[in-house]
Amino acid sequence: METKKPIDLLALQDKLKQEEQSKSLADANSLSEEEIASYEKAQREVNIERLRIENEDLRLKLNIQREIHILEQQRLILENNTRNLANEDQKQDTQERKKYAQRIFWMLCSWLVIVLAAIVTSGSKAWDFHLSDAIVLALIGSMTANVAGFFFAVVKYLFPEKGNNK
């Protein structure tokens, strides 16, 4: 692309103003054809330069709008990726919670069966197994406290309190 030497707009405008002033002072018939041609040429150059500048401004505005559009698309993609990661994290947490809730449930069931078997065996006096009343009360009390505590912990873990921001 050929680069043109920039035209000094202020100088051209001053020249045009001077010519217009001199033109208004002098009679239209007294201007030579050369002066009229010079005036028209200067007017065309000013108009061409003005249009070139307006065109360049429009190109710059269009490029800025394109850049803004591209940045907005990138922002939306990043937000979408962030949401996807949060969803995957939440899905993984849910799967892990289910897995550990089942493990704790079966551990509590086993524990209860063992303590119940110990109490029943002690009460029936089979196999020469006997527990004192204090130990049986301690087993029943600790069993109840442990079941309630585990139940409370699992429920708090599986169903955490949601903040006010959701």
XYZ file of N, CA and C in Angstrom:
498
model
N 0.839 -1.173 0.000
C 0.000 0.000 0.000
C 0.887 1.240 0.000
N 0.586 2.155 -0.836
C 1.373 3.365 -0.977
C 1.010 4.333 0.135
N 2.026 4.865 0.805
C 1.753 5.828 1.869
C 1.869 7.229 1.307
N 0.900 8.030 1.620
C 0.885 9.403 1.156
C 1.447 10.295 2.240
N 2.038 11.362 1.802
C 2.530 12.355 2.751
C 1.314 13.025 3.387
N 1.257 13.063 4.720
C 0.082 13.660 5.356
C -0.059 15.141 5.001
N -1.267 15.519 4.818
C -1.571 16.915 4.474
C -1.776 17.678 5.766
N -1.232 18.850 5.827
C -1.396 19.690 7.000
C -2.781 20.338 6.922
N -3.712 19.766 7.686
C -5.098 20.232 7.617
C -5.245 21.681 8.083
N -4.536 22.023 9.109
C -4.672 23.388 9.616
C -4.196 24.405 8.582
N -3.089 24.082 7.933
C -2.576 25.005 6.913
C -3.574 25.124 5.757
N -4.163 23.960 5.368
C -5.142 23.998 4.286
C -6.380 24.799 4.678
N -6.831 24.586 5.918
C -8.009 25.324 6.373
C -7.714 26.825 6.415
N -6.534 27.179 6.905
C -6.170 28.599 6.931
C -6.140 29.178 5.522
N -5.559 28.395 4.607
C -5.470 28.843 3.216
C -6.865 29.052 2.632
N -7.765 28.069 2.923
C -9.131 28.193 2.416
C -9.839 29.398 3.008
N -9.653 29.637 4.298
C -10.291 30.796 4.933
C -9.789 32.090 4.307
N -8.481 32.140 4.096
C -7.926 33.342 3.478
C -8.488 33.545 2.083
N -8.561 32.445 1.311
C -9.088 32.558 -0.042
C -10.557 32.952 -0.022
N -11.322 32.402 0.940
C -12.737 32.765 1.027
C -12.893 34.231 1.400
N -12.046 34.684 2.326
C -12.120 36.092 2.711
C -11.748 36.991 1.536
N -10.685 36.606 0.858
C -10.283 37.425 -0.282
C -11.320 37.330 -1.395
N -11.942 36.160 -1.513
C -12.967 35.954 -2.534
C -14.191 36.807 -2.228
N -14.543 36.873 -0.931
C -15.716 37.673 -0.595
C -15.424 39.152 -0.777
N -14.166 39.537 -0.586
C -13.822 40.942 -0.750
C -13.738 41.323 -2.223
N -13.193 40.431 -3.006
C -13.029 40.733 -4.435
C -14.275 40.311 -5.186
N -14.407 40.826 -6.309
C -15.534 40.488 -7.159
C -15.317 39.102 -7.730
N -16.368 38.286 -7.866
C -16.249 36.929 -8.379
C -15.656 36.922 -9.778
N -15.912 37.932 -10.547
C -15.375 38.007 -11.910
C -13.895 38.330 -11.927
N -13.376 38.908 -10.855
C -11.988 39.328 -10.833
C -11.035 38.165 -10.531
N -11.536 36.987 -10.059
C -10.679 35.838 -9.773
C -10.254 35.176 -11.071
N -9.022 34.798 -11.111
C -8.536 34.118 -12.303
C -8.941 32.648 -12.245
N -8.898 32.025 -13.381
C -9.233 30.599 -13.444
C -8.234 29.775 -12.638
N -7.010 30.230 -12.618
C -5.972 29.525 -11.862
C -6.274 29.573 -10.364
N -6.738 30.709 -9.873
C -7.076 30.840 -8.457
C -8.292 29.983 -8.112
N -9.251 29.966 -9.004
C -10.446 29.139 -8.773
C -10.063 27.667 -8.762
N -9.225 27.246 -9.696
C -8.781 25.855 -9.755
C -7.982 25.494 -8.510
N -7.136 26.421 -8.056
C -6.343 26.192 -6.844
C -7.260 26.033 -5.628
N -8.259 26.886 -5.562
C -9.220 26.817 -4.458
C -9.971 25.493 -4.472
N -10.474 25.094 -5.631
C -11.220 23.835 -5.747
C -10.333 22.640 -5.423
N -9.070 22.699 -5.872
C -8.132 21.607 -5.578
C -7.885 21.503 -4.073
N -7.675 22.632 -3.428
C -7.451 22.631 -1.977
C -8.693 22.105 -1.243
N -9.875 22.512 -1.715
C -11.123 22.042 -1.102
C -11.244 20.525 -1.242
N -10.918 19.986 -2.431
C -10.977 18.527 -2.644
C -9.980 17.800 -1.744
N -8.775 18.366 -1.613
C -7.760 17.732 -0.755
C -8.211 17.694 0.695
N -8.817 18.749 1.142
C -9.331 18.792 2.523
C -10.436 17.752 2.699
N -11.342 17.682 1.741
C -12.436 16.704 1.827
C -11.898 15.274 1.797
N -10.920 15.015 0.937
C -10.327 13.670 0.858
C -9.644 13.319 2.180
N -8.905 14.256 2.726
C -8.207 13.991 4.001
C -9.214 13.769 5.123
N -10.289 14.561 5.135
C -11.324 14.381 6.155
C -11.965 12.990 6.042
N -12.250 12.560 4.829
C -12.840 11.236 4.622
C -11.862 10.124 5.012
N -10.575 10.330 4.699
C -9.577 9.333 5.080
C -9.502 9.199 6.601
N -9.522 10.323 7.294
C -9.467 10.301 8.764
C -10.720 9.642 9.332
N -11.892 9.974 8.792
C -13.135 9.342 9.249
C -13.094 7.835 9.002
N -12.574 7.430 7.850
C -12.448 6.009 7.522
C -11.517 5.307 8.509
N -10.394 5.942 8.815
C -9.446 5.358 9.769
C -10.079 5.247 11.159
N -10.837 6.266 11.567
C -11.544 6.211 12.855
C -12.528 5.052 12.896
N -13.270 4.880 11.811
C -14.234 3.772 11.769
C -13.526 2.427 11.839
N -12.389 2.306 11.148
C -11.621 1.052 11.212
C -11.144 0.780 12.635
N -10.648 1.808 13.293
C -10.184 1.641 14.672
C -11.332 1.229 15.593
N -12.480 1.879 15.434
C -13.642 1.528 16.262
C -14.076 0.085 16.009
N -14.057 -0.328 14.750
C -14.428 -1.702 14.407
C -13.440 -2.698 15.023
N -12.155 -2.394 14.949
C -11.146 -3.282 15.550
C -11.321 -3.371 17.059
N -11.638 -2.244 17.683
C -11.863 -2.252 19.134
C -13.083 -3.099 19.472
N -14.150 -2.951 18.693
C -15.352 -3.758 18.940
C -15.065 -5.241 18.748
N -14.254 -5.591 17.749
C -13.879 -6.998 17.542
C -13.100 -7.521 18.739
N -12.141 -6.724 19.226
C -11.344 -7.143 20.381
C -12.222 -7.320 21.610
N -13.158 -6.412 21.801
C -14.079 -6.519 22.944
C -14.908 -7.794 22.816
N -15.381 -8.073 21.622
C -16.172 -9.283 21.394
C -15.352 -10.538 21.685
N -14.116 -10.566 21.228
C -13.240 -11.721 21.477
C -12.990 -11.881 22.970
N -12.707 -10.785 23.658
C -12.474 -10.855 25.109
C -13.721 -11.315 25.857
N -14.871 -10.862 25.417
C -16.132 -11.284 26.049
C -16.346 -12.789 25.854
N -16.039 -13.282 24.647
C -16.166 -14.726 24.407
C -15.203 -15.508 25.292
N -13.978 -15.017 25.436
C -13.007 -15.694 26.294
C -13.461 -15.686 27.748
N -14.038 -14.572 28.186
C -14.546 -14.493 29.558
C -15.666 -15.516 29.779
N -16.568 -15.611 28.802
C -17.669 -16.566 28.923
C -17.153 -18.005 28.938
N -16.137 -18.292 28.123
C -15.554 -19.640 28.112
C -14.928 -19.945 29.464
N -14.205 -18.988 30.031
C -13.579 -19.201 31.342
C -14.630 -19.398 32.436
N -15.699 -18.613 32.396
C -16.775 -18.784 33.377
C -17.417 -20.162 33.243
N -17.622 -20.600 32.008
C -18.209 -21.913 31.767
C -17.285 -23.014 32.286
N -15.983 -22.888 32.032
C -15.024 -23.876 32.536
C -15.008 -23.897 34.059
N -15.104 -22.728 34.671
C -15.132 -22.655 36.133
C -16.370 -23.366 36.684
N -17.520 -23.134 36.050
C -18.747 -23.809 36.486
C -18.637 -25.325 36.298
N -18.064 -25.735 35.169
C -17.904 -27.175 34.920
C -17.009 -27.808 35.977
N -15.918 -27.131 36.339
C -15.030 -27.660 37.371
C -15.746 -27.735 38.721
N -16.534 -26.714 39.029
C -17.279 -26.723 40.287
C -18.299 -27.867 40.287
N -18.959 -28.099 39.153
C -19.927 -29.200 39.061
C -19.238 -30.549 39.214
N -18.088 -30.709 38.566
C -17.338 -31.968 38.695
C -16.892 -32.184 40.138
N -16.448 -31.114 40.780
C -16.017 -31.205 42.178
C -17.186 -31.600 43.066
N -18.333 -31.005 42.830
C -19.518 -31.327 43.619
C -19.962 -32.767 43.370
N -19.890 -33.219 42.125
C -20.264 -34.590 41.801
C -19.334 -35.585 42.504
N -18.029 -35.260 42.494
C -17.069 -36.144 43.167
C -17.319 -36.163 44.675
N -17.601 -34.999 45.255
C -17.913 -34.950 46.689
C -19.128 -35.803 47.010
N -20.144 -35.720 46.178
C -21.361 -36.504 46.409
C -21.070 -37.997 46.354
N -20.274 -38.413 45.378
C -19.922 -39.837 45.261
C -19.136 -40.297 46.486
N -18.176 -39.477 46.922
C -17.380 -39.844 48.096
C -18.255 -39.880 49.353
N -19.164 -38.960 49.479
C -20.060 -38.952 50.643
C -20.914 -40.212 50.685
N -21.432 -40.610 49.537
C -22.237 -41.841 49.496
C -21.394 -43.041 49.905
N -20.182 -43.104 49.368
C -19.312 -44.244 49.658
C -18.996 -44.323 51.155
N -18.598 -43.194 51.742
C -18.252 -43.215 53.159
C -19.477 -43.352 54.053
N -20.613 -42.864 53.627
C -21.838 -43.053 54.414
C -22.182 -44.539 54.489
N -22.032 -45.261 53.383
C -22.299 -46.703 53.404
C -21.296 -47.430 54.295
N -20.030 -47.049 54.227
C -19.015 -47.696 55.060
C -19.284 -47.462 56.544
N -19.634 -46.224 56.888
C -19.934 -45.928 58.298
C -21.184 -46.679 58.739
N -22.181 -46.756 57.873
C -23.403 -47.494 58.218
C -23.071 -48.949 58.530
N -22.298 -49.604 57.666
C -21.976 -51.006 57.890
C -21.050 -51.187 59.099
N -20.182 -50.233 59.354
C -19.336 -50.322 60.556
C -20.208 -50.224 61.816
N -21.169 -49.307 61.818
C -22.064 -49.179 62.966
C -22.918 -50.440 63.145
N -23.404 -50.984 62.032
C -24.197 -52.217 62.130
C -23.363 -53.342 62.730
N -22.127 -53.483 62.275
C -21.237 -54.534 62.806
C -20.971 -54.303 64.285
N -20.704 -53.083 64.626
C -20.431 -52.746 66.014
C -21.638 -53.086 66.889
N -22.824 -52.694 66.440
C -24.035 -52.989 67.207
C -24.260 -54.499 67.348
N -24.010 -55.242 66.292
C -24.178 -56.699 66.357
C -23.199 -57.292 67.358
N -21.958 -56.850 67.344
C -20.951 -57.386 68.270
C -21.323 -57.050 69.715
N -21.711 -55.799 69.972
C -22.073 -55.413 71.349
C -23.325 -56.162 71.776
N -24.309 -56.283 70.890
C -25.534 -57.011 71.211
C -25.220 -58.482 71.496
N -24.339 -59.060 70.687
C -23.953 -60.463 70.916
C -23.262 -60.611 72.256
N -22.416 -59.643 72.614
C -21.721 -59.709 73.909
C -22.719 -59.616 75.056
N -23.711 -58.746 74.915
C -24.712 -58.600 75.982
C -25.580 -59.848 76.082
N -26.017 -60.368 74.946
C -26.860 -61.572 74.955
C -26.081 -62.750 75.510
N -24.834 -62.899 75.087
C -24.008 -64.004 75.580
C -23.781 -63.876 77.071
N -23.562 -62.652 77.524
C -23.351 -62.453 78.956
C -24.629 -62.743 79.737
N -25.760 -62.375 79.163
C -27.029 -62.597 79.851
C -27.429 -64.052 79.871
N -27.056 -64.819 78.871
C -27.449 -66.226 78.840
C -26.417 -67.109 79.523
N -25.319 -66.553 79.873
C -24.230 -67.248 80.572
C -23.741 -68.455 79.786
N -23.758 -68.307 78.467
C -23.243 -69.388 77.623
C -21.731 -69.250 77.519
N -21.087 -70.387 77.308
C -19.631 -70.471 77.138
C -18.866 -69.840 78.293
N -19.374 -69.834 79.414
C -18.736 -69.256 80.608
C -18.329 -67.799 80.402
N -19.190 -67.070 79.734
C -18.928 -65.656 79.469
C -19.877 -64.845 80.322
N -19.303 -63.999 81.169
C -20.140 -63.193 82.041
C -19.539 -61.790 82.169
N -20.401 -60.787 82.025
C -19.991 -59.395 82.203
C -20.721 -58.839 83.417
N -20.021 -58.012 84.166
C -20.668 -57.412 85.339
C -21.697 -56.385 84.871
N -22.590 -56.046 85.777
C -23.645 -55.092 85.441
C -23.073 -53.733 85.033
N -21.998 -53.313 85.662
C -21.384 -52.013 85.344
C -20.850 -52.021 83.907
N -20.259 -53.155 83.504
C -19.711 -53.245 82.148
C -20.843 -53.271 81.127
N -21.925 -53.977 81.414
C -23.061 -54.031 80.501
C -23.668 -52.627 80.342
N -23.817 -51.912 81.464
C -24.343 -50.539 81.387
C -23.395 -49.632 80.593
N -22.099 -49.806 80.813
C -21.128 -48.996 80.071
C -21.197 -49.315 78.579
N -21.335 -50.610 78.223
C -21.453 -51.001 76.816
C -22.700 -50.395 76.186
N -23.810 -50.503 76.879
C -25.058 -49.966 76.328
C -24.977 -48.444 76.206
N -24.444 -47.768 77.217
C -24.322 -46.309 77.179
C -23.371 -45.837 76.082
N -22.197 -46.481 76.004
C -21.234 -46.062 74.983
C -21.750 -46.399 73.585
N -22.453 -47.537 73.470
C -23.014 -47.916 72.178
C -24.032 -46.865 71.728
N -24.898 -46.447 72.625
C -25.908 -45.444 72.289
C -25.247 -44.114 71.923
N -24.263 -43.711 72.714
C -23.569 -42.439 72.434
C -22.824 -42.512 71.104
N -22.158 -43.632 70.837
C -21.414 -43.765 69.582
C -22.343 -43.782 68.373
N -23.448 -44.494 68.455
C -24.397 -44.537 67.341
C -24.956 -43.137 67.080
N -25.348 -42.463 68.159
C -25.890 -41.111 67.994
C -24.821 -40.157 67.444
N -23.605 -40.259 67.960
C -22.515 -39.393 67.493
C -22.179 -39.635 66.033
N -22.043 -40.909 65.643
C -21.758 -41.210 64.237
C -22.899 -40.759 63.332
N -24.124 -40.989 63.790
C -25.276 -40.572 62.997
C -25.245 -39.049 62.785
N -24.987 -38.313 63.862
C -24.927 -36.857 63.778
C -23.797 -36.415 62.838
N -22.617 -37.032 62.958
C -21.472 -36.664 62.114
C -21.772 -36.951 60.637
N -22.353 -38.117 60.360
C -22.656 -38.472 58.971
C -23.707 -37.533 58.401
N -24.720 -37.224 59.156
C -25.767 -36.324 58.668
C -25.188 -34.934 58.420
N -24.343 -34.437 59.320
C -23.721 -33.123 59.129
C -22.829 -33.123 57.892
N -22.142 -34.236 57.640
C -21.250 -34.329 56.490
C -22.035 -34.444 55.187
N -23.076 -35.278 55.209
C -23.850 -35.476 53.983
C -24.716 -34.276 53.627
N -25.194 -33.587 54.644
C -26.087 -32.451 54.413
C -25.537 -31.212 55.119
N -24.462 -30.635 54.579
C -23.882 -29.450 55.231
C -24.834 -28.274 55.122
N -24.703 -27.347 56.073
C -25.554 -26.160 56.052
C -25.123 -25.282 54.890
N -26.101 -24.828 54.123
C -25.818 -23.967 52.980
C -25.751 -22.532 53.477
N -24.824 -21.763 52.880
C -24.697 -20.341 53.224
C -25.855 -19.570 52.656
N -25.966 -18.344 53.101
C -27.037 -17.468 52.626
C -26.804 -16.991 51.207
N -25.589 -17.211 50.656
C -25.278 -16.698 49.328
C -25.842 -17.562 48.211
N -26.444 -18.694 48.487
C -26.992 -19.532 47.422
C -28.480 -19.441 47.380
